[in-house]
Structures are given as structure tokens and as C-alpha cells.
mmCIF file of C-alpha atoms in Angstrom:
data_model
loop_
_atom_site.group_PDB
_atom_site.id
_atom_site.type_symbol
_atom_site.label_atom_id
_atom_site.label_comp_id
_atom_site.label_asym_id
_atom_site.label_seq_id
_atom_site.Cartn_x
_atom_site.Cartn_y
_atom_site.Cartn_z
ATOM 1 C CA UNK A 1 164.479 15.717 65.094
ATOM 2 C CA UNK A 2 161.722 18.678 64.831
ATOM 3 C CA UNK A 3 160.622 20.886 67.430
ATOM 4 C CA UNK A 4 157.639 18.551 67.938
ATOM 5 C CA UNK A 5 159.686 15.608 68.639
ATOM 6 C CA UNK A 6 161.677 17.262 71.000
ATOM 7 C CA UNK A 7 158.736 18.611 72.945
ATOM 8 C CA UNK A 8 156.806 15.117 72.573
ATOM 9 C CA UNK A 9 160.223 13.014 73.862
ATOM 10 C CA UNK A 10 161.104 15.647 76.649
ATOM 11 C CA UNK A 11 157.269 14.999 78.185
ATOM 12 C CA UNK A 12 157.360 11.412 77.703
ATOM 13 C CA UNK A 13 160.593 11.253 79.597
ATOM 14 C CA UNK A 14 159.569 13.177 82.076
ATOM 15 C CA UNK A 15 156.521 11.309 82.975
ATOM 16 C CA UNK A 16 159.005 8.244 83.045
ATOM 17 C CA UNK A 17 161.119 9.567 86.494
ATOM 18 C CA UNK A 18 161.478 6.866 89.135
ATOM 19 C CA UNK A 19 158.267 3.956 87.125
ATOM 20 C CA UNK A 20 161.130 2.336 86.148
ATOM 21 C CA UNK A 21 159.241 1.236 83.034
ATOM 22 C CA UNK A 22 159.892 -0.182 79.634
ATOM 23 C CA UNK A 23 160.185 3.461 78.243
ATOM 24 C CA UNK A 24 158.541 3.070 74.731
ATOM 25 C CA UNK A 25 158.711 -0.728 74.742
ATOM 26 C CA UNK A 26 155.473 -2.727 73.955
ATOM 27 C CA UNK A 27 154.070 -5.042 76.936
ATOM 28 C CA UNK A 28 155.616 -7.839 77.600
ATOM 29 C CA UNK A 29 158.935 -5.453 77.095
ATOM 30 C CA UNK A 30 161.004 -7.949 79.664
ATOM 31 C CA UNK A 31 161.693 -10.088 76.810
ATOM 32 C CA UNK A 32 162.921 -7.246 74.324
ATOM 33 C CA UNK A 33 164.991 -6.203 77.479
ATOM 34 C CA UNK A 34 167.055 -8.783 78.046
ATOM 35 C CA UNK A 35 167.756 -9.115 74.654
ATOM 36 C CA UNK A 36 169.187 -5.588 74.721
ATOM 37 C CA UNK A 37 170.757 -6.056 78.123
ATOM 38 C CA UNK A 38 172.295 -9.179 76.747
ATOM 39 C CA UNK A 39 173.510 -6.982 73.813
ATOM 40 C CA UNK A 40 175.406 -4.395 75.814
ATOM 41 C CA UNK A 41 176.981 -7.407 77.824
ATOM 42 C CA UNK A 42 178.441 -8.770 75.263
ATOM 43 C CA UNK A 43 180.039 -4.670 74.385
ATOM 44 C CA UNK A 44 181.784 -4.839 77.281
ATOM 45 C CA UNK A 45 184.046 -7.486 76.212
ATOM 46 C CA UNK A 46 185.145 -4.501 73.415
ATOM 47 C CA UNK A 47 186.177 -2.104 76.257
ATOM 48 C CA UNK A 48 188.896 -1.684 78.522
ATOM 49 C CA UNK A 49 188.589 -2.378 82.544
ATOM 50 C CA UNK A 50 188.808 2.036 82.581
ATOM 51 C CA UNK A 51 187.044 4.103 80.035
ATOM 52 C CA UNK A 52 185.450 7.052 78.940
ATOM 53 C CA UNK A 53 182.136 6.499 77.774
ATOM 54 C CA UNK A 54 179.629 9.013 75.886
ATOM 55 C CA UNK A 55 175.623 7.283 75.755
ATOM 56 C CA UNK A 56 174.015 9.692 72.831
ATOM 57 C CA UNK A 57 170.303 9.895 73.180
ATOM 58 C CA UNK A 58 170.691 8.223 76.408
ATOM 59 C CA UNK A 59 166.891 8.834 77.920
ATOM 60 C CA UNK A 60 166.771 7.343 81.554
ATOM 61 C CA UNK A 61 170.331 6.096 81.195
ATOM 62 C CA UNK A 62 169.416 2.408 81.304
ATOM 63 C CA UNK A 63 172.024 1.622 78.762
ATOM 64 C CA UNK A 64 175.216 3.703 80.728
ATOM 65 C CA UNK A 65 173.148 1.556 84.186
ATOM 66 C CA UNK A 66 173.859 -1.669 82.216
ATOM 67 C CA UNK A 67 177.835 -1.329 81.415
ATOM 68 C CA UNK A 68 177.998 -0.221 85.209
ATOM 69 C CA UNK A 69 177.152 -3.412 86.305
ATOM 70 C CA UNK A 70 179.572 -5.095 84.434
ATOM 71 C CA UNK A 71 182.424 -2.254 84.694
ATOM 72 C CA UNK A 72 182.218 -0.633 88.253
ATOM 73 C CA UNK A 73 185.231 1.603 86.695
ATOM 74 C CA UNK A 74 183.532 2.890 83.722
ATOM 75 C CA UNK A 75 183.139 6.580 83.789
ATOM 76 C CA UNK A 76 180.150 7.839 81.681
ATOM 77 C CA UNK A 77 177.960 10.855 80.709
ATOM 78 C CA UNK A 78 174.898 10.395 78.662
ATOM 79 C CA UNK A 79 173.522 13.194 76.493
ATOM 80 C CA UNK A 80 170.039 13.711 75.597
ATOM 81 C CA UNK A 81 167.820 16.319 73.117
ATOM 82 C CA UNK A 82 164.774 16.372 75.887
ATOM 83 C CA UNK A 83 165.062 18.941 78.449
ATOM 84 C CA UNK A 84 163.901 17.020 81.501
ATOM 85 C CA UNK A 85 164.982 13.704 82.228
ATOM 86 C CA UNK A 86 164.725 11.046 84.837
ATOM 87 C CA UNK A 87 167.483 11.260 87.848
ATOM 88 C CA UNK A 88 171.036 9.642 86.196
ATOM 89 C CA UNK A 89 171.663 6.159 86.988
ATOM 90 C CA UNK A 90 174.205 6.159 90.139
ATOM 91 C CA UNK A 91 177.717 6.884 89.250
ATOM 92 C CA UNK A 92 176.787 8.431 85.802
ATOM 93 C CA UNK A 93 176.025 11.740 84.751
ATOM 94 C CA UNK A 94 173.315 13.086 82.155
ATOM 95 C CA UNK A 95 172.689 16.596 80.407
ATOM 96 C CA UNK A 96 169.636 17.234 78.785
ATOM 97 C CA UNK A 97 168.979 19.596 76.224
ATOM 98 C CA UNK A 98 172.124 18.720 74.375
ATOM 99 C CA UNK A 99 171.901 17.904 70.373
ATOM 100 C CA UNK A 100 173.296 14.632 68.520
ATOM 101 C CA UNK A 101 174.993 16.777 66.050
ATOM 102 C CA UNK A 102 176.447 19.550 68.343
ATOM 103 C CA UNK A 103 178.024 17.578 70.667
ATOM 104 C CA UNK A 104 180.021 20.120 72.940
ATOM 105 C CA UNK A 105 182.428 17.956 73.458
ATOM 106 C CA UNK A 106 186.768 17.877 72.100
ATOM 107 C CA UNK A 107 188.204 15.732 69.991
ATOM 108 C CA UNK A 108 189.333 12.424 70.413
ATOM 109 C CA UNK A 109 187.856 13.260 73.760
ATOM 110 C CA UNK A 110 185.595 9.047 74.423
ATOM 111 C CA UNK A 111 186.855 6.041 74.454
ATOM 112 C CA UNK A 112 183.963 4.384 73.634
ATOM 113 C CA UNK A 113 180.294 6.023 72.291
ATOM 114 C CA UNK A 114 176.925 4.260 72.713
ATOM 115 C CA UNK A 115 173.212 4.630 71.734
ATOM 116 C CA UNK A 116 170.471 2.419 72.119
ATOM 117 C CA UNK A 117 167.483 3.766 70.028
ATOM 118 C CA UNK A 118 168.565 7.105 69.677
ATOM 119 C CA UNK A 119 171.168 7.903 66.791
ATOM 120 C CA UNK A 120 168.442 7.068 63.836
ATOM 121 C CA UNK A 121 166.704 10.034 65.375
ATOM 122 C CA UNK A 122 169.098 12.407 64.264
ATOM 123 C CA UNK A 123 170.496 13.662 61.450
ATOM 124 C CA UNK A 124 172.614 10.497 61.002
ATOM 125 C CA UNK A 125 175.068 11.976 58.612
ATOM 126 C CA UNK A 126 175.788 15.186 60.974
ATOM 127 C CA UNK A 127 175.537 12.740 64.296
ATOM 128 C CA UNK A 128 178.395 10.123 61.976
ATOM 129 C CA UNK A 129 180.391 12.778 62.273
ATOM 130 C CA UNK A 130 180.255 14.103 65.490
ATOM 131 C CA UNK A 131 180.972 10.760 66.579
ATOM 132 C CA UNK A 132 183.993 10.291 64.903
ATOM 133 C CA UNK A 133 185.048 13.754 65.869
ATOM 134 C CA UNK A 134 184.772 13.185 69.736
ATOM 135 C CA UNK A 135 186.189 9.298 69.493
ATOM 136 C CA UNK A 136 189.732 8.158 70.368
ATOM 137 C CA UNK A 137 191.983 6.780 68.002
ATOM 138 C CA UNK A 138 191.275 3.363 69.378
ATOM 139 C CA UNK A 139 187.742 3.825 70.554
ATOM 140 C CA UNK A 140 184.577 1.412 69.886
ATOM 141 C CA UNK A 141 181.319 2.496 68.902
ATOM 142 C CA UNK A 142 178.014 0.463 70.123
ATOM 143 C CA UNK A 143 174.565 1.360 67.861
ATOM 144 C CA UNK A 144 171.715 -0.393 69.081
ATOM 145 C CA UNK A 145 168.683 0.511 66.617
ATOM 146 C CA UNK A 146 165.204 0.116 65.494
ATOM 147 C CA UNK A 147 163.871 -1.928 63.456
ATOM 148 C CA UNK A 148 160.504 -1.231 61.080
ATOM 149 C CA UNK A 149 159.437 -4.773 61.678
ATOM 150 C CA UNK A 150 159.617 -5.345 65.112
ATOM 151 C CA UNK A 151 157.321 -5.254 68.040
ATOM 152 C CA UNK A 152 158.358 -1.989 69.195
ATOM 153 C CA UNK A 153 157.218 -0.444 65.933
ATOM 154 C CA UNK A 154 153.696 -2.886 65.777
ATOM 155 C CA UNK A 155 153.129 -2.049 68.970
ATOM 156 C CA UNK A 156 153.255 1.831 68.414
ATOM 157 C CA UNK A 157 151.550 1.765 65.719
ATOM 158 C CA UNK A 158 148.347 0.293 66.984
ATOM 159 C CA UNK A 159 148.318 2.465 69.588
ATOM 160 C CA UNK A 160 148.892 5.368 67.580
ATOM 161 C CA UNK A 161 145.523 3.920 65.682
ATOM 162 C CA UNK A 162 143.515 3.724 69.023
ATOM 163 C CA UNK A 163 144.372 7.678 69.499
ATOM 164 C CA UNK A 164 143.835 8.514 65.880
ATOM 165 C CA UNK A 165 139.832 7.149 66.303
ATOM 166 C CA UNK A 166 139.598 9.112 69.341
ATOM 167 C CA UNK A 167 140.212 12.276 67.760
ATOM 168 C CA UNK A 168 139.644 11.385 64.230
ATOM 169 C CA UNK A 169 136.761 9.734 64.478
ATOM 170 C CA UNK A 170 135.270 10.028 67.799
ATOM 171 C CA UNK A 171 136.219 13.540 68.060
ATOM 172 C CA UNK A 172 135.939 12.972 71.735
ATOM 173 C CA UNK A 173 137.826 16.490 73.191
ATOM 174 C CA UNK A 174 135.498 18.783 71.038
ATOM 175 C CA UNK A 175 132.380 16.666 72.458
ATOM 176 C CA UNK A 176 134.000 17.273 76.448
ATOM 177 C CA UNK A 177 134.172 20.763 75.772
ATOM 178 C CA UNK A 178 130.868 21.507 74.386
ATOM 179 C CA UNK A 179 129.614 19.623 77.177
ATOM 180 C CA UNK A 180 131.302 21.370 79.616
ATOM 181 C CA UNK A 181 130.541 24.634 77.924
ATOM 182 C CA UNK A 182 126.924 23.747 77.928
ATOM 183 C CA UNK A 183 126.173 22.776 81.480
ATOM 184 C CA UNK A 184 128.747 25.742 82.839
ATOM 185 C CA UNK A 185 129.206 25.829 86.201
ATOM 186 C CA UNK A 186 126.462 23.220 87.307
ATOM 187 C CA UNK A 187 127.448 19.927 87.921
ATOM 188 C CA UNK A 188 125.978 17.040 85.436
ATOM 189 C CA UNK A 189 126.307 13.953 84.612
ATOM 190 C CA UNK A 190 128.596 12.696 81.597
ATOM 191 C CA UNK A 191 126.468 12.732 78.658
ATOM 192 C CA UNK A 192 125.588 8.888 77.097
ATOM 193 C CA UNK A 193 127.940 9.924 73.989
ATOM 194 C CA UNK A 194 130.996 9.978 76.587
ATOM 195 C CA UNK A 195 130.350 7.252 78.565
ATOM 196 C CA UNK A 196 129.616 5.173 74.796
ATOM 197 C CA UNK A 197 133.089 6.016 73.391
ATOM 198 C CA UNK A 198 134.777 4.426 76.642
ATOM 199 C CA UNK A 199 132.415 1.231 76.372
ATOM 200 C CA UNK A 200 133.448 1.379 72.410
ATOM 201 C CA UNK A 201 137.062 1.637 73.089
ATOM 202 C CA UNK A 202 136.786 -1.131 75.970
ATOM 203 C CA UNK A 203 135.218 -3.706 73.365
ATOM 204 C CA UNK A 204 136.789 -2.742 70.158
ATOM 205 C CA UNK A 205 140.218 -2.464 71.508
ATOM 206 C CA UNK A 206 141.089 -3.382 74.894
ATOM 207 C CA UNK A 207 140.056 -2.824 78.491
ATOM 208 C CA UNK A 208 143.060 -1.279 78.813
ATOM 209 C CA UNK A 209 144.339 0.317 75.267
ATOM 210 C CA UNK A 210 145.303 3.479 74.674
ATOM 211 C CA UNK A 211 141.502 4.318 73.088
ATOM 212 C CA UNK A 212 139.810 3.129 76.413
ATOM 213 C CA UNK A 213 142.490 4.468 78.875
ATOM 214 C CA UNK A 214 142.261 7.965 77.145
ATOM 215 C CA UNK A 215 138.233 7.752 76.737
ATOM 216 C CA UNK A 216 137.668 6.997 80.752
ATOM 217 C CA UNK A 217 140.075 9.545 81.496
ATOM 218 C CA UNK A 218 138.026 12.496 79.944
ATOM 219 C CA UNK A 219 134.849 10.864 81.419
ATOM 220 C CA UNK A 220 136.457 11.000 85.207
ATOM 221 C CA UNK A 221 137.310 14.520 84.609
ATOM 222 C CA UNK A 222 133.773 15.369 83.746
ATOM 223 C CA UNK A 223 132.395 13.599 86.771
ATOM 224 C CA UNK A 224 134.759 15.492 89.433
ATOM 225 C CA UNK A 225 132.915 16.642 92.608
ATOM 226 C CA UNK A 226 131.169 19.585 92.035
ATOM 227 C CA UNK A 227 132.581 21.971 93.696
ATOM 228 C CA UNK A 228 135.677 21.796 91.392
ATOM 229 C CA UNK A 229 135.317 24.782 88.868
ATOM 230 C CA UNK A 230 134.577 24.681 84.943
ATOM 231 C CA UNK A 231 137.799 26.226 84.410
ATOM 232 C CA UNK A 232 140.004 23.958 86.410
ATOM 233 C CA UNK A 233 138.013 20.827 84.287
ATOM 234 C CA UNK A 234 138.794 22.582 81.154
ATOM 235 C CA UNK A 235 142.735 22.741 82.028
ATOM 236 C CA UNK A 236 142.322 19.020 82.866
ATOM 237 C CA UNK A 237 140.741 18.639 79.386
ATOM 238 C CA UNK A 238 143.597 20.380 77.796
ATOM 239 C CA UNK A 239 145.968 18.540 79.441
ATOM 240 C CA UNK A 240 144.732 15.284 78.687
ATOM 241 C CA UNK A 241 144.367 16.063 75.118
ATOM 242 C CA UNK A 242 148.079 17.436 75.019
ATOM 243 C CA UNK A 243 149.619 14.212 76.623
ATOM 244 C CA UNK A 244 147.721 12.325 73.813
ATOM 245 C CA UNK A 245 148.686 14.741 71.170
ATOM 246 C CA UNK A 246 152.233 14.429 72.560
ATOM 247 C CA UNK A 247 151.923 10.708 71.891
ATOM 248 C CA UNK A 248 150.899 10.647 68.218
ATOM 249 C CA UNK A 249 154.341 12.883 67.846
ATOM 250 C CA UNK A 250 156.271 10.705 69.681
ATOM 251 C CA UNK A 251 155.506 7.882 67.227
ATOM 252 C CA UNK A 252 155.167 9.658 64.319
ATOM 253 C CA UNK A 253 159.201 10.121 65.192
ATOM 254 C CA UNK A 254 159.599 6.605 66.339
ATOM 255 C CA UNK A 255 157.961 5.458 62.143
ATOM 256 C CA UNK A 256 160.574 8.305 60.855
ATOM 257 C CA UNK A 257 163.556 6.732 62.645
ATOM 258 C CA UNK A 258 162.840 2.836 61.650
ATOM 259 C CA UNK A 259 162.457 4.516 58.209
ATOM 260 C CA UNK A 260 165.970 5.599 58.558
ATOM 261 C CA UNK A 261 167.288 2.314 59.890
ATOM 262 C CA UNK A 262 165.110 0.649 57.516
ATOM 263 C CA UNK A 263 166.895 2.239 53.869
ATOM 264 C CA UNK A 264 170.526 0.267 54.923
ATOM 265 C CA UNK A 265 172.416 1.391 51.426
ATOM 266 C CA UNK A 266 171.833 5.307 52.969
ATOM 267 C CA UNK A 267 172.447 4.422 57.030
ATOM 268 C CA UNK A 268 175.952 2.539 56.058
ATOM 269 C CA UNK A 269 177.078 5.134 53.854
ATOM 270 C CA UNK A 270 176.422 7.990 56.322
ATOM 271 C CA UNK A 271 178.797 6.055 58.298
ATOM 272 C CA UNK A 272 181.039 4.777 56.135
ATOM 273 C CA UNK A 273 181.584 8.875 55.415
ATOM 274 C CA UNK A 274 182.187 9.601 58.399
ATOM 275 C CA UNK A 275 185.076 7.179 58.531
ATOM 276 C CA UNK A 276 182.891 4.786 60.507
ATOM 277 C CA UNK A 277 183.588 0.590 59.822
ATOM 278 C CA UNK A 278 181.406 -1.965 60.928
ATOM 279 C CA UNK A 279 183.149 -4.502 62.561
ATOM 280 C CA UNK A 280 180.187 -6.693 63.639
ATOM 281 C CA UNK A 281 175.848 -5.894 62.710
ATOM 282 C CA UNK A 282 173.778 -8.771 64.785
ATOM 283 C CA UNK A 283 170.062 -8.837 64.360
ATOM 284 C CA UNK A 284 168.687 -9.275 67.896
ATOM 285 C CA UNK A 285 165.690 -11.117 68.874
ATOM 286 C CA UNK A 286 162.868 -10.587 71.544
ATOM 287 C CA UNK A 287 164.013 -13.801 74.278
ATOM 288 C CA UNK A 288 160.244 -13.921 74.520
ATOM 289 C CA UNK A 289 158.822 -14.061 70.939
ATOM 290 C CA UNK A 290 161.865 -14.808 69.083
ATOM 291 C CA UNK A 291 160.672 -11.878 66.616
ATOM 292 C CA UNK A 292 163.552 -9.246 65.790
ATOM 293 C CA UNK A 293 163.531 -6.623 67.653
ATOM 294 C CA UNK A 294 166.644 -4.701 67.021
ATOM 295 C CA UNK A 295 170.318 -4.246 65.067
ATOM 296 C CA UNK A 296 173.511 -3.545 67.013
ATOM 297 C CA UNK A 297 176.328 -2.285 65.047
ATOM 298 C CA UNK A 298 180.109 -2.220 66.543
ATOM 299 C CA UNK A 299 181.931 -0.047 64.703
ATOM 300 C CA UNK A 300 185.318 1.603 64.918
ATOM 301 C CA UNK A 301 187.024 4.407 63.163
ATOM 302 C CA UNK A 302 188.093 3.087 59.011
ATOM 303 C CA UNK A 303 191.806 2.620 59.722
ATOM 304 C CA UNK A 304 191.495 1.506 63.307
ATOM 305 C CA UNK A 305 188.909 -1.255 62.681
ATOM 306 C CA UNK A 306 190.248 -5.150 62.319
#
């Protein structure tokens, strides 16, 4: 994961504290949900009634909130690359800032380690191998991943679309700022251009897409009362244009990892080096659509696996 990505996921997860949303999940996410959900269910049948679980890449801890519910006993820390997270789930503990592929953590030291959309971010081969390192003899692995075809990937990638016209061909933050610039500190009203690109990205996307949500946002900001200073709507400006910029990383990195998951010969051999066996693979389906939306992988260590 670059620098980017880090930056991009650490702001998108901490935007996420307490909505208790679908994280990056398209809408309609219930159904991809409680295919996932029913997923890590199923898991717990792999564990014993006490364990010591590690969640990699675990986000808002949904996943370690999950197992809870069906093992009050489970004890379990989730580790995550961003540097701000949402609260841990009760009973559970989380450390941001902490690397895939450094994980400062001894040997043989998990009974059981879990990631839901988060290990194909890494370096797979390094993160294969920390795994192993820091998993008991006997321990179970759980690898819930992307897929390149499923709505979680479609759905990104339209939206990434919607924010590519508004800067590529809209170039809608360089028009805000010359207007701003132009009228300095008098207050004005937004010029047609502005108020056109929302209407545009209303009708030729959605009322409430990314293009239109991002497009209406900039206009508010230039309307403010005005008494608010040009400088304080320029930082809004900024900001806005970062949280969009932010975006396009995010799912550039989301396209990289269902590239990874998508080339199987390389993903099971990074494994398969790193001593890793797949006992089960199950494609998982949206209960909504029906569409795949996901692989889970149980694995074990080579000589441990039945």
C-alpha cells in the first residue's frame, strides 16, 4: 500500500466514526452484508469456545464485532495501516498505524487470524508470511476478499467516473477559485457555470451521485453569508477538493487489490509459500442480487491442514 493509500484509507475511516455505515460498500450494501456476516458465522464453527484472534486490516472492526456475537469468549485485537480509526467494537481492541507485513507481534502468538477486504492490500507475499509467523500450530486462518467483478468494484468505479468529469472535465475547483479570486471579499452570487455543473451532474448522473453531491457542495460554499471571509471559503474549497481527491486514491487502491485477488495462479502461490493450505475457497453472493460479491478462503498452516 503507498503513502497515498494510506493517507486516502486513514481519512475515509475517520469520517466513518459512530455512521455506522457500509464502509466502502455500494448502496443497497445490506445485502452484501449479510452475505459476509453469514460468512464469518459459519468461521466460527472452525474455532474453539476460547481464542486468540488477530483481524488484519480490520477498519471499524465489524468483522472482530461479528465473531463476538457468536463467541462472547473470544479475545481479539484488530490491526490497521490508517492512523485514525473508529472507536473498537466493545470487548475488542484496535491499533492503528500498524503494517500487514510488520506485524509486531511473537510467534505462534494467534489462534486464529482474520481479514475481510484487507490482506489483497498488502504485499501479499510479505503479509503470507507474517501470518504464518504469528499463527499457532493449530490455528485457522479466515480471508474474506475482493472480487474484480462484483458490485463493490462496479460500484466504485462509477463513482470514481462521476469525480473524474468533475475535475477532468468540468474542472470545477479551478472555476471556484477564480471566482472567488475575482469577486474578493464582496459577496456574489455563484456564477451560472457553477450552478450548470450541479444541474449537469443531477441529470447525467444522479440526484444524488458522487458528481452532483460534490458539484452542490462547492456551490453552498460559494453562497455562505457574507460576512464569512474569502480565506475561510478558500480552506473550504481546499478541503472539499482534498476529500474528493482522497476518494479517487481510495479506489484507485480498491482496482489494485481486486487486481491482486483477481491473478489466482500468483495469490495461491504467495500462500502456498508461506506454508499456507486452503482448506475450503467459497464464492459468496450478494443475498440481494445474487451477483458475487466476494471469496473466503480457510486456510491452515501446510502440515496442520486436513
Amino acid at each position: 500500500m503507498t503513502v497515498a493509500d494510506e493517507k486516502a484509507w486513514g481519512d475515509f475511516w475517520s469520517q466513518q466514526r459512530g455512521q455506522g455505515s457500509g464502509g466502502c460498500l455500494p448502496e443497497g450494501w445490506r445485502g452484501i452484508e449479510a452475505s459476509q456476516r453469514a460468512a464469518w458465522r459459519a468461521f466460527v464453527r472452525h474455532l474453539p469456545s476460547r481464542v486468540r484472534l488477530l483481524d488484519l486490516a480490520t477498519g471499524d472492526g465489524r468483522v472482530m464485532c461479528w465473531l463476538r456475537e457468536e463467541l462472547p469468549n473470544l479475545h481479539a485485537i484488530g490491526i490497521d495501516i490508517a492512523p485514525q480509526l473508529p472507536p473498537a467494537p466493545a470487548g475488542t481492541q484496535i491499533r492503528a498505524g500498524v503494517s500487514m507485513e510488520q506485524l509486531p507481534f511473537e510467534d505462534a502468538s494467534y489462534d486464529a487470524v482474520v481479514s475481510q477486504f484487507g490482506f489483497e492490500y498488502g504485499d501479499i507475499a510479505k503479509v503470507a508470511n507474517e501470518i504464518a509467523r504469528v499463527l499457532a500450530p493449530d490455528g485457522v486462518v479466515g480471508l474474506l476478499t475482493h472480487r474484480i467483478d462484483g458490485p463493490i468494484m462496479v460500484h466504485n468505479r462509477e463513482r470514481q467516473r462521476q469525480i473524474g468529469w468533475i475535475f477532468e472535465r468540468k474542472n470545477l475547483f479551478a472555476l471556484a477559485h477564480e471566482t472567488l479570486a475575482a469577486r474578493g471579499r464582496a459577496f456574489a452570487a455563484t456564477p451560472m457555470a457553477i450552478a450548470q455543473i450541479v444541474e449537469e451532474g443531477s441529470w447525467r448522473f444522479g440526484p444524488q451521485s458522487a458528481a452532483w453531491e460534490i458539484a452542490e457542495a462547492v456551490r453552498r460554499t460559494l453562497v455562505m453569508q457574507a460576512d464569512i471571509r474569502t480565506e475561510e471559503i478558500a480552506v473550504l474549497l481546499r478541503q472539499i477538493e482534498a476529500l474528493a481527491t482522497n476518494e479517487l486514491e481510495r479506489i484507485s487502491s480498491l482496482e489494485r487489490a481486486c487486481k491482486t485477488t483477481e491473478d489466482t495462479a500468483a495469490f495461491d502461490a504467495a500462500l502456498a509459500a508461506a506454508g499456507l493450505q486452503a482448506e475450503t475457497v467459497e464464492v459468496l453472493h450478494d443475498h440481494a442480487s445474487q451477483r458475487p460479491c466476494a471469496d473466503f478462503r480457510i486456510l491452515r498452516l501446510a502440515n496442520q491442514s486436513s
